[in-house]
Coordinates of C-alpha atoms in Angstrom, one line a residue:
M1 CA 0.0 0.0 0.0
I2 CA 2.8 2.5 1.1
F3 CA 4.9 1.5 -2.3
N4 CA 1.8 2.2 -4.3
N5 CA 1.0 5.5 -2.8
L6 CA 4.8 6.5 -3.3
L7 CA 4.4 5.4 -7.0
N8 CA 1.2 7.7 -7.3
L9 CA 3.0 10.5 -5.7
I10 CA 6.0 10.2 -8.1
N11 CA 3.9 9.8 -11.1
N12 CA 1.5 12.9 -10.0
S13 CA 4.7 14.9 -9.5
Y14 CA 6.1 13.9 -12.9
I15 CA 2.9 14.8 -14.6
F16 CA 2.6 18.0 -12.9
S17 CA 6.4 18.8 -13.9
K18 CA 5.8 17.9 -17.5
K19 CA 2.6 20.2 -17.8
K20 CA 4.6 23.1 -16.0
T21 CA 7.4 22.8 -18.5
R22 CA 4.9 22.6 -21.4
S23 CA 3.1 25.7 -20.4
L24 CA 6.4 27.6 -20.0
Y25 CA 7.3 26.4 -23.4
L26 CA 4.1 27.5 -25.1
K27 CA 4.5 31.0 -23.6
S28 CA 8.0 31.4 -24.8
N29 CA 9.6 33.2 -27.7
I30 CA 10.8 30.0 -29.1
Y31 CA 7.2 28.6 -29.4
N32 CA 5.9 32.0 -30.8
R33 CA 8.5 32.2 -33.5
K34 CA 7.8 28.3 -34.3
I35 CA 4.1 28.9 -35.1
T36 CA 4.6 32.3 -36.7
P37 CA 4.0 31.5 -40.7
S38 CA 6.7 32.7 -43.0
I39 CA 4.4 32.7 -46.0
V40 CA 1.0 33.9 -45.9
G41 CA -1.7 33.2 -48.4
S42 CA -5.0 34.9 -49.1
L43 CA -8.4 33.8 -48.5
E44 CA -10.2 32.6 -51.6
Y45 CA -13.2 30.5 -50.7
Y46 CA -15.8 32.4 -48.5
P47 CA -18.1 29.7 -47.0
S48 CA -21.8 30.4 -46.3
P49 CA -22.5 31.0 -42.6
N50 CA -25.9 29.1 -43.0
L51 CA -23.9 25.8 -43.4
L52 CA -23.3 26.0 -39.7
D53 CA -27.1 26.2 -38.8
S54 CA -27.0 22.8 -37.3
L55 CA -24.3 23.6 -34.7
V56 CA -24.8 27.4 -34.0
K57 CA -27.6 28.4 -31.5
Y58 CA -28.7 31.8 -32.9
D59 CA -30.0 34.5 -30.4
K60 CA -33.4 35.5 -31.3
K61 CA -32.3 39.2 -30.6
K62 CA -29.8 40.2 -33.1
I63 CA -26.6 41.4 -31.6
N64 CA -25.2 44.9 -32.5
I65 CA -21.7 44.9 -33.3
E66 CA -21.0 48.0 -31.3
N67 CA -21.4 45.9 -28.2
Y68 CA -18.2 44.1 -29.0
S69 CA -16.2 47.2 -30.4
L70 CA -15.6 48.5 -26.7
N71 CA -12.2 47.9 -25.2
E72 CA -13.6 47.2 -21.9
I73 CA -15.1 44.0 -23.1
W74 CA -11.8 42.5 -24.2
D75 CA -10.2 43.8 -20.9
N76 CA -13.0 42.6 -18.6
K77 CA -11.3 40.1 -16.1
K78 CA -14.4 39.3 -14.2
L79 CA -16.0 37.3 -17.1
K80 CA -17.2 33.8 -16.0
K81 CA -15.2 31.0 -17.7
K82 CA -18.4 30.2 -19.8
D83 CA -18.7 33.7 -21.0
Y84 CA -15.0 34.2 -21.5
K85 CA -15.0 31.1 -23.9
N86 CA -18.1 32.4 -25.7
L87 CA -16.5 35.8 -26.4
N88 CA -13.3 34.4 -27.5
S89 CA -14.6 31.7 -29.8
F90 CA -16.3 34.4 -31.8
F91 CA -19.5 32.3 -32.4
W92 CA -21.5 35.3 -31.6
L93 CA -20.5 36.5 -34.9
F94 CA -23.3 34.3 -36.4
S95 CA -25.9 36.4 -34.4
L96 CA -24.8 39.8 -35.7
D97 CA -27.3 42.1 -37.1
L98 CA -27.2 42.0 -41.0
R99 CA -26.6 45.6 -41.0
S100 CA -23.4 45.7 -38.8
S101 CA -20.6 47.4 -40.6
K102 CA -17.8 45.4 -42.1
K103 CA -15.4 48.2 -40.8
N104 CA -16.6 47.7 -37.2
T105 CA -16.5 43.9 -37.3
Q106 CA -12.8 44.2 -38.6
N107 CA -11.9 46.7 -35.9
V108 CA -13.3 44.2 -33.2
I109 CA -10.8 41.3 -34.7
L110 CA -7.9 43.8 -34.8
Q111 CA -8.5 44.5 -30.9
W112 CA -8.5 40.8 -30.4
I113 CA -5.3 40.3 -32.5
E114 CA -3.5 43.2 -30.6
R115 CA -4.3 41.5 -27.2
N116 CA -3.9 37.8 -28.1
Q117 CA -1.5 37.3 -31.1
W118 CA 0.8 35.4 -28.7
Y119 CA -0.4 32.1 -27.1
S120 CA -2.4 32.5 -23.9
P121 CA -3.6 29.2 -22.0
K122 CA -7.0 30.9 -21.8
S123 CA -7.7 32.2 -25.2
W124 CA -5.6 29.7 -27.0
E125 CA -7.5 26.3 -25.8
V126 CA -8.0 23.9 -28.7
D127 CA -11.7 24.2 -28.9
I128 CA -11.7 28.0 -28.4
V129 CA -9.1 28.4 -31.3
A130 CA -10.9 26.1 -33.6
K131 CA -14.3 27.8 -33.1
R132 CA -12.7 31.3 -33.5
I133 CA -11.2 30.0 -36.9
I134 CA -14.3 28.6 -38.2
A135 CA -16.3 31.7 -37.0
W136 CA -13.9 34.4 -38.4
I137 CA -13.6 32.3 -42.1
S138 CA -17.5 31.6 -42.2
N139 CA -18.2 35.2 -41.7
S140 CA -15.6 36.2 -44.2
R141 CA -17.9 38.7 -45.8
L142 CA -18.0 40.9 -42.7
T143 CA -14.6 39.9 -41.0
Y144 CA -12.7 39.8 -44.4
E145 CA -14.3 41.3 -47.5
D146 CA -13.4 45.1 -48.3
G147 CA -10.6 45.0 -45.7
S148 CA -7.2 47.1 -46.1
A149 CA -4.3 45.0 -47.4
D150 CA -2.6 45.8 -44.0
Y151 CA -5.8 44.3 -42.1
K152 CA -6.0 41.3 -44.4
N153 CA -2.3 40.5 -43.9
K154 CA -2.7 40.5 -40.2
F155 CA -5.9 38.3 -40.5
N156 CA -4.3 35.9 -42.8
S157 CA -1.3 35.6 -40.7
V158 CA -3.1 35.0 -37.3
I159 CA -5.2 32.4 -38.9
K160 CA -2.4 30.6 -40.1
K161 CA -0.5 31.1 -36.8
Q162 CA -3.6 29.6 -34.9
I163 CA -3.7 26.7 -37.4
N164 CA 0.0 25.8 -36.7
H165 CA -0.8 25.8 -32.8
L166 CA -3.9 23.5 -33.3
I167 CA -1.8 21.1 -35.6
N168 CA 0.8 21.0 -32.8
E169 CA -1.6 20.6 -29.8
I170 CA -4.7 18.7 -31.1
D171 CA -3.1 15.2 -30.4
G172 CA -2.7 16.5 -26.7
S173 CA -6.2 17.4 -26.2
E174 CA -7.9 15.6 -23.5
W175 CA -11.6 15.9 -25.1
V176 CA -12.2 14.0 -28.1
D177 CA -15.0 16.5 -29.2
D178 CA -12.3 19.3 -29.3
K179 CA -10.2 17.2 -31.6
M180 CA -13.2 17.2 -33.9
I181 CA -13.7 20.8 -34.0
G182 CA -10.0 21.3 -34.5
C183 CA -9.9 18.9 -37.5
A184 CA -12.9 21.0 -38.9
A185 CA -11.1 24.1 -38.5
I186 CA -7.9 22.9 -40.1
I187 CA -9.9 21.3 -43.0
L188 CA -12.0 24.6 -43.6
T189 CA -8.6 26.7 -43.6
G190 CA -7.1 24.3 -46.2
L191 CA -10.2 24.8 -48.4
S192 CA -10.5 28.6 -47.9
Y193 CA -6.8 29.3 -48.6
K194 CA -6.6 26.5 -51.4
D195 CA -3.8 25.0 -49.1
K196 CA -4.1 21.5 -50.1
D197 CA -0.6 20.4 -49.4
Q198 CA -0.3 21.4 -45.8
C199 CA -3.5 22.3 -44.1
L200 CA -6.2 20.2 -46.0
K201 CA -3.8 17.1 -46.0
T202 CA -3.0 17.4 -42.5
G203 CA -6.7 18.1 -41.4
L204 CA -7.8 14.9 -43.3
N205 CA -5.2 12.7 -41.8
L206 CA -5.9 14.0 -38.3
L207 CA -9.9 13.3 -39.1
R208 CA -8.9 9.7 -40.2
K209 CA -6.9 9.1 -37.0
L210 CA -9.8 10.6 -34.9
I211 CA -12.2 7.9 -36.7
K212 CA -10.0 5.0 -35.9
F213 CA -9.4 6.1 -32.4
S214 CA -13.2 7.2 -31.5
F215 CA -15.5 5.0 -33.6
D216 CA -16.3 1.1 -33.3
N217 CA -16.7 -1.3 -36.3
D218 CA -20.2 0.2 -37.0
A219 CA -19.1 3.8 -36.9
F220 CA -20.8 4.3 -33.6
P221 CA -18.8 6.4 -30.9
K222 CA -17.0 4.1 -28.6
S223 CA -18.3 6.2 -25.8
R224 CA -21.9 4.9 -26.7
N225 CA -23.0 8.3 -26.1
I226 CA -25.8 9.2 -28.3
R227 CA -25.4 13.2 -28.0
Q228 CA -21.7 12.9 -29.1
L229 CA -23.1 10.6 -32.1
C230 CA -25.1 13.6 -33.3
F231 CA -22.2 16.0 -32.6
Y232 CA -20.0 14.0 -35.0
L233 CA -22.7 13.6 -37.7
K234 CA -23.2 17.4 -37.7
Y235 CA -19.5 18.1 -38.1
F236 CA -18.9 15.4 -40.8
I237 CA -21.9 17.0 -42.8
L238 CA -20.4 20.4 -42.4
I239 CA -17.2 19.4 -43.6
R240 CA -18.8 17.6 -46.6
E241 CA -20.8 20.8 -47.3
W242 CA -17.7 22.9 -47.2
F243 CA -16.1 20.5 -49.8
K244 CA -19.1 20.6 -52.0
E245 CA -19.6 24.4 -51.8
S246 CA -15.7 25.2 -52.6
Q247 CA -16.0 22.8 -55.5
S248 CA -13.5 20.3 -54.1
E249 CA -13.4 16.7 -54.4
I250 CA -15.2 15.0 -51.4
P251 CA -12.9 12.2 -50.0
D252 CA -14.7 8.9 -50.0
F253 CA -14.1 8.3 -46.2
I254 CA -16.1 11.3 -45.3
N255 CA -19.1 10.1 -47.4
E256 CA -18.7 6.6 -46.0
N257 CA -18.9 8.0 -42.3
I258 CA -21.8 10.2 -42.9
Y259 CA -23.6 7.1 -44.1
Y260 CA -22.8 5.0 -41.1
L261 CA -23.4 7.8 -38.7
G262 CA -26.7 8.8 -40.4
Q263 CA -27.7 5.1 -40.0
A264 CA -27.1 5.2 -36.3
Y265 CA -29.0 8.7 -36.2
A266 CA -31.9 7.1 -37.8
F267 CA -31.7 4.2 -35.2
C268 CA -31.5 6.5 -32.2
W269 CA -33.7 9.3 -33.2
Q270 CA -35.5 9.4 -36.4
N271 CA -37.2 6.1 -35.9
N272 CA -39.1 7.5 -32.7
K273 CA -38.5 11.3 -32.6
V274 CA -38.0 10.8 -29.0
D275 CA -34.7 11.2 -27.3
L276 CA -33.5 8.1 -25.7
L277 CA -31.8 8.9 -22.2
F278 CA -29.0 6.5 -22.1
N279 CA -25.1 7.3 -21.4
G280 CA -25.0 11.1 -21.4
N281 CA -27.8 12.0 -23.5
N282 CA -30.3 14.9 -23.0
E283 CA -33.5 16.1 -24.5
S284 CA -32.3 17.7 -27.8
N285 CA -33.3 19.9 -30.5
N286 CA -32.9 17.3 -33.2
I287 CA -36.2 18.5 -35.0
D288 CA -34.1 21.5 -36.3
F289 CA -31.3 19.3 -37.3
D290 CA -33.9 17.3 -39.4
H291 CA -34.9 20.3 -41.1
Y292 CA -31.3 21.0 -41.9
L293 CA -31.0 17.5 -43.2
K294 CA -33.8 17.7 -45.4
R295 CA -32.6 21.3 -46.6
F296 CA -29.5 19.9 -47.8
G297 CA -30.7 16.6 -49.1
Y298 CA -29.7 14.0 -46.5
S299 CA -32.1 11.0 -45.8
F300 CA -31.2 8.4 -43.5
K301 CA -32.9 5.0 -42.8
N302 CA -32.2 1.9 -40.2
Q303 CA -34.5 -1.0 -39.6
N304 CA -32.1 -2.9 -37.4
S305 CA -32.9 -4.1 -34.2
E306 CA -29.4 -3.5 -32.4
L307 CA -26.9 -1.0 -32.9
G308 CA -24.1 0.5 -30.5
G309 CA -24.9 -1.8 -27.7
Y310 CA -28.8 -0.8 -27.7
A311 CA -31.7 -3.2 -28.7
A312 CA -34.6 -1.2 -30.2
L313 CA -37.9 -2.9 -31.2
N314 CA -40.8 -1.0 -32.6
N315 CA -43.9 -1.0 -34.5
K316 CA -46.1 2.0 -35.3
K317 CA -47.4 2.5 -31.8
I318 CA -44.7 1.0 -29.3
T319 CA -41.0 1.2 -29.0
L320 CA -38.8 -0.9 -26.5
I321 CA -35.3 0.2 -26.3
M322 CA -32.8 -1.4 -23.7
D323 CA -29.2 -0.9 -23.1
V324 CA -27.6 -4.2 -23.8
G325 CA -23.7 -3.0 -24.2
S326 CA -20.5 -3.5 -22.1
S327 CA -19.3 -0.2 -20.5
P328 CA -16.9 1.6 -22.7
D329 CA -13.2 1.8 -22.0
K330 CA -12.1 4.4 -19.3
K331 CA -10.9 6.9 -21.9
F332 CA -14.2 7.1 -23.4
S333 CA -16.4 7.0 -20.2
S334 CA -16.4 10.6 -19.4
N335 CA -20.1 10.9 -19.8
Y336 CA -21.1 7.3 -19.4
Q337 CA -23.8 6.2 -16.9
A338 CA -24.3 3.2 -14.9
G339 CA -27.5 2.2 -16.6
S340 CA -26.7 -1.4 -17.9
L341 CA -29.9 -3.2 -18.6
S342 CA -32.0 -0.2 -18.2
F343 CA -35.0 0.4 -20.6
E344 CA -37.5 2.8 -22.1
I345 CA -40.8 2.2 -23.2
I346 CA -42.5 4.7 -25.9
S347 CA -46.3 4.6 -26.5
S348 CA -47.5 6.8 -29.2
G349 CA -44.7 9.2 -29.2
K350 CA -44.7 9.5 -25.2
K351 CA -42.4 8.0 -22.8
L352 CA -44.3 5.4 -20.7
I353 CA -40.9 4.3 -18.7
C354 CA -37.8 6.3 -19.0
N355 CA -34.4 6.9 -17.6
S356 CA -33.9 10.1 -15.7
G357 CA -31.4 11.7 -17.9
Y358 CA -27.8 13.3 -17.4
Y359 CA -26.6 16.4 -15.5
Q360 CA -23.8 17.3 -17.9
N361 CA -21.7 19.9 -15.8
H362 CA -19.1 17.6 -14.3
T363 CA -18.3 20.3 -11.7
H364 CA -21.7 19.9 -10.0
Q365 CA -22.5 17.0 -7.5
L366 CA -25.5 16.3 -9.4
N367 CA -23.4 14.9 -12.3
R368 CA -22.1 11.9 -10.0
L369 CA -25.6 11.2 -9.0
S370 CA -27.1 11.2 -12.5
K371 CA -24.4 8.5 -13.3
S372 CA -25.6 6.2 -10.7
S373 CA -27.8 3.2 -11.5
A374 CA -30.6 4.4 -9.3
I375 CA -31.4 7.2 -11.8
H376 CA -32.1 4.3 -14.4
S377 CA -34.9 2.0 -14.7
A378 CA -32.6 -0.8 -13.7
L379 CA -31.6 -3.1 -10.8
I380 CA -29.7 -1.6 -7.9
L381 CA -27.8 -4.1 -5.1
D382 CA -27.0 -2.8 -1.7
D383 CA -27.6 0.9 -2.9
R384 CA -24.6 0.4 -5.2
S385 CA -24.4 1.2 -9.0
S386 CA -23.3 -1.5 -11.6
C387 CA -20.1 0.5 -12.5
N388 CA -17.8 2.3 -9.9
F389 CA -16.5 5.8 -11.0
N390 CA -13.4 7.8 -10.0
K391 CA -13.4 11.5 -9.7
T392 CA -10.3 13.7 -10.6
K393 CA -10.1 17.2 -9.7
N394 CA -11.6 19.6 -12.6
E395 CA -12.5 16.5 -14.6
S396 CA -15.5 14.6 -15.3
S397 CA -15.5 11.0 -13.3
K398 CA -14.4 8.0 -15.3
I399 CA -15.0 4.5 -15.0
S400 CA -12.6 2.6 -12.3
H401 CA -14.5 -0.8 -12.6
G402 CA -16.8 -1.4 -15.6
L403 CA -18.8 -4.4 -16.6
K404 CA -19.4 -6.8 -19.4
I405 CA -22.4 -8.2 -21.2
L406 CA -22.5 -11.8 -20.7
K407 CA -25.3 -12.9 -23.0
K408 CA -27.6 -11.3 -25.2
N409 CA -30.7 -12.5 -27.2
I410 CA -33.2 -10.3 -29.1
V411 CA -36.5 -12.0 -30.9
F412 CA -38.6 -9.5 -33.0
E413 CA -41.7 -11.0 -34.6
K414 CA -45.1 -9.6 -35.4
N415 CA -46.8 -10.9 -32.3
Y416 CA -43.8 -11.6 -29.9
W417 CA -40.8 -9.4 -28.9
K418 CA -38.1 -10.5 -26.5
I419 CA -34.8 -8.7 -25.2
N420 CA -32.7 -11.0 -22.9
S421 CA -29.3 -9.8 -21.6
A422 CA -27.0 -10.2 -18.6
H423 CA -24.2 -8.3 -17.1
D424 CA -21.3 -8.8 -14.6
G425 CA -21.5 -5.4 -12.8
Y426 CA -22.1 -6.9 -9.3
L427 CA -20.1 -10.1 -9.9
K428 CA -16.7 -9.0 -8.3
Q429 CA -18.3 -7.3 -5.3
Y430 CA -21.2 -9.4 -4.4
G431 CA -20.7 -12.6 -6.6
V432 CA -24.0 -11.7 -8.5
I433 CA -25.1 -11.7 -12.3
H434 CA -28.0 -9.8 -13.2
E435 CA -30.0 -11.0 -15.9
R436 CA -33.1 -9.1 -17.4
E437 CA -35.6 -10.3 -19.9
I438 CA -38.4 -8.2 -21.2
E439 CA -41.3 -9.6 -23.3
F440 CA -43.8 -7.7 -25.3
Y441 CA -47.2 -9.2 -26.7
P442 CA -48.4 -6.7 -29.2
E443 CA -52.0 -8.0 -29.5
H444 CA -52.6 -7.7 -25.8
I445 CA -50.3 -4.6 -25.6
K446 CA -48.5 -6.1 -22.6
F447 CA -45.0 -6.3 -21.2
I448 CA -43.8 -8.9 -18.9
G449 CA -40.3 -8.5 -17.2
H450 CA -38.2 -10.8 -15.4
D451 CA -35.1 -9.6 -13.4
K452 CA -33.1 -12.5 -12.3
I453 CA -30.3 -12.1 -9.5
I454 CA -28.2 -15.3 -10.0
F455 CA -25.6 -16.0 -7.2
K456 CA -22.3 -17.2 -7.9
N457 CA -21.2 -17.7 -4.5
N458 CA -22.8 -17.9 -0.9
I459 CA -23.3 -14.2 -0.4
K460 CA -27.0 -13.5 0.4
N461 CA -29.5 -10.9 2.1
L462 CA -28.6 -8.2 0.0
K463 CA -31.1 -5.1 -0.3
F464 CA -32.3 -4.9 -3.8
E465 CA -34.5 -2.3 -5.8
I466 CA -35.7 -2.3 -9.2
R467 CA -36.8 1.3 -10.3
F468 CA -38.9 2.3 -13.2
H469 CA -38.9 5.9 -13.8
L470 CA -41.7 8.2 -15.1
E471 CA -41.3 11.7 -16.9
P472 CA -42.3 14.7 -14.6
N473 CA -45.8 15.1 -16.2
I474 CA -46.7 11.4 -15.9
K475 CA -49.4 10.7 -13.0
A476 CA -49.2 7.4 -11.0
M477 CA -51.2 6.0 -8.1
K478 CA -51.7 2.9 -6.2
T479 CA -54.9 0.9 -6.2
Q480 CA -56.6 0.2 -3.0
D481 CA -55.5 -3.2 -2.7
N482 CA -51.8 -2.2 -3.1
K483 CA -51.0 -4.7 -5.5
S484 CA -50.9 -2.4 -8.6
I485 CA -50.1 1.0 -9.7
L486 CA -52.0 2.8 -12.4
I487 CA -50.2 5.2 -14.9
D488 CA -51.7 8.0 -16.6
L489 CA -49.9 8.7 -19.7
D490 CA -51.3 11.7 -21.1
G491 CA -54.8 10.0 -21.4
E492 CA -53.6 6.6 -21.9
G493 CA -54.0 4.2 -19.1
W494 CA -51.5 1.6 -18.0
K495 CA -51.2 -0.7 -15.1
F496 CA -48.0 -1.9 -13.2
N497 CA -48.1 -4.9 -11.0
S498 CA -45.7 -7.4 -9.7
D499 CA -47.1 -10.2 -7.5
N500 CA -45.7 -11.2 -4.3
N501 CA -43.3 -8.3 -4.4
N502 CA -43.4 -4.9 -2.4
I503 CA -44.2 -2.2 -4.8
N504 CA -44.3 1.7 -4.1
I505 CA -44.1 5.0 -5.8
D506 CA -41.0 7.1 -4.7
N507 CA -39.9 10.6 -5.4
G508 CA -37.0 11.2 -7.7
L509 CA -34.9 13.6 -10.0
Y510 CA -35.3 14.2 -13.6
F511 CA -32.2 15.6 -15.5
G512 CA -33.8 15.2 -19.1
K513 CA -32.8 18.9 -19.8
K514 CA -29.2 19.8 -19.9
D515 CA -27.7 20.9 -16.4
Y516 CA -31.5 21.3 -15.1
F517 CA -33.5 19.1 -12.7
V518 CA -37.1 18.6 -11.8
D519 CA -39.1 16.2 -9.5
N520 CA -40.3 13.1 -11.0
K521 CA -41.9 9.8 -9.7
N522 CA -40.6 6.3 -10.0
I523 CA -42.0 2.8 -9.3
V524 CA -40.0 0.7 -7.3
I525 CA -39.9 -2.9 -6.4
S526 CA -37.7 -3.6 -3.1
G527 CA -36.8 -6.5 -1.1
M528 CA -34.1 -8.8 0.1
T529 CA -32.4 -11.4 -1.7
N530 CA -32.9 -14.7 0.1
D531 CA -32.9 -17.6 -2.3
E532 CA -29.7 -18.9 -4.1
N533 CA -31.1 -17.6 -7.3
Q534 CA -34.1 -15.1 -7.4
T535 CA -36.4 -14.0 -10.0
I536 CA -38.7 -10.8 -9.8
K537 CA -41.5 -10.8 -12.2
W538 CA -43.4 -7.5 -13.1
E539 CA -46.1 -6.8 -15.9
I540 CA -46.8 -3.4 -17.4
T541 CA -50.3 -3.8 -19.3
K542 CA -52.2 -1.2 -21.2
L543 CA -55.8 -0.6 -20.0

């Protein structure tokens, strides 16, 4: 134990020293000379700002450029981190009033260049630099057109300088999403400056490397994060549209990955038009993205029953989705939630049974809570989650002990559905395998579930809970005989029962909307394990 602590201390000291040395180097004159370009080209391709409609959230109230032309804004040291990043990313350019003058816009950029042309750890973070480059070039009719020769030279020089920094630092970025934005910025610069041999080639190679690192064999993110899937699809389509608009040949691998990401998007969203609250996902604004796809001629379909570790069975009225995938590797687990074998039921476009969503802000204590198994429609043993997470200062918690799926069987017939799976998340600590089987009988509109607690050693007398979460607006009440629970799903009547088991309605928290919570209800079956193997049966029937 003492030896391990000593090794950890030495390792942490080494990492700290390495980061400190790196920080000093990036701020040095040596590094500044290294990334300062000797040859600067001119902007030739002016991309359309509306190509970013799927990524940029526009303010309903248009911004006046004069609000940003004041020196005090750039010298304000009291800005919150989020506001500082938004200011320096320049994505607010997309919300400028169309009557904003080119002269004032270019003066604002000159102010930034005067204050930030050397590397700064705050304003030169990978994601901020990448977004700033995309914003400046995408709004070039304001930021570049009709500028003086001296201004254009400074603009072009600082773009190239930031690109050189991105190329140097993108591999070291801890966040995969930042790498994606960085690749996009490098590729856009290559297309806009007709720099095929350096920027464009480098950006495409980095993108190929990112795909190999981040995607599984079906082009689904290894994080199993649906929100990240949508993020990748949006950026791949954006990059493709830049190639198309600039009349450049579109690389085959970009078309191929859009096809597979689109298939996954159809599986997770378009088949139901309802957000699936698994593994870091929140309620989205994908309807707007669907309009974007239609406007640019993209159409995706997927009738598979399984993808990305999720099983999804549906007909015109009912959808059953279950998490049947193993936990991701630690490096992809920043937004993973311990919801193995959790499930959701959708009836006529409304959630009957759901998970409770994800509190994305990893600095808030609710982030850790939202990762727990108790927030999911799943089995909880001894008040523990099926995965363990370790929290590192200023970072999202990552898996310290994951789980594997041990079996999986999916049946999808006209009059009979079944999803059966098991995981080992409780095996190491309690010697228990959790197996879940959900059957659905479409003719009777009836679900029958079996949760099996299978002991692999002699540990017994464990507290168990099986939770079935409801959305905040769903009403539930116990019957007078205390044997059933009635659910009012916006006018649809459903009955939940579990014979010979203790069932109740409990209060909970719902994190469906990003970084927001509200009270909800959940049905809970609770008890103590007693037999060597135990099966808890439950039913959900439409009235």
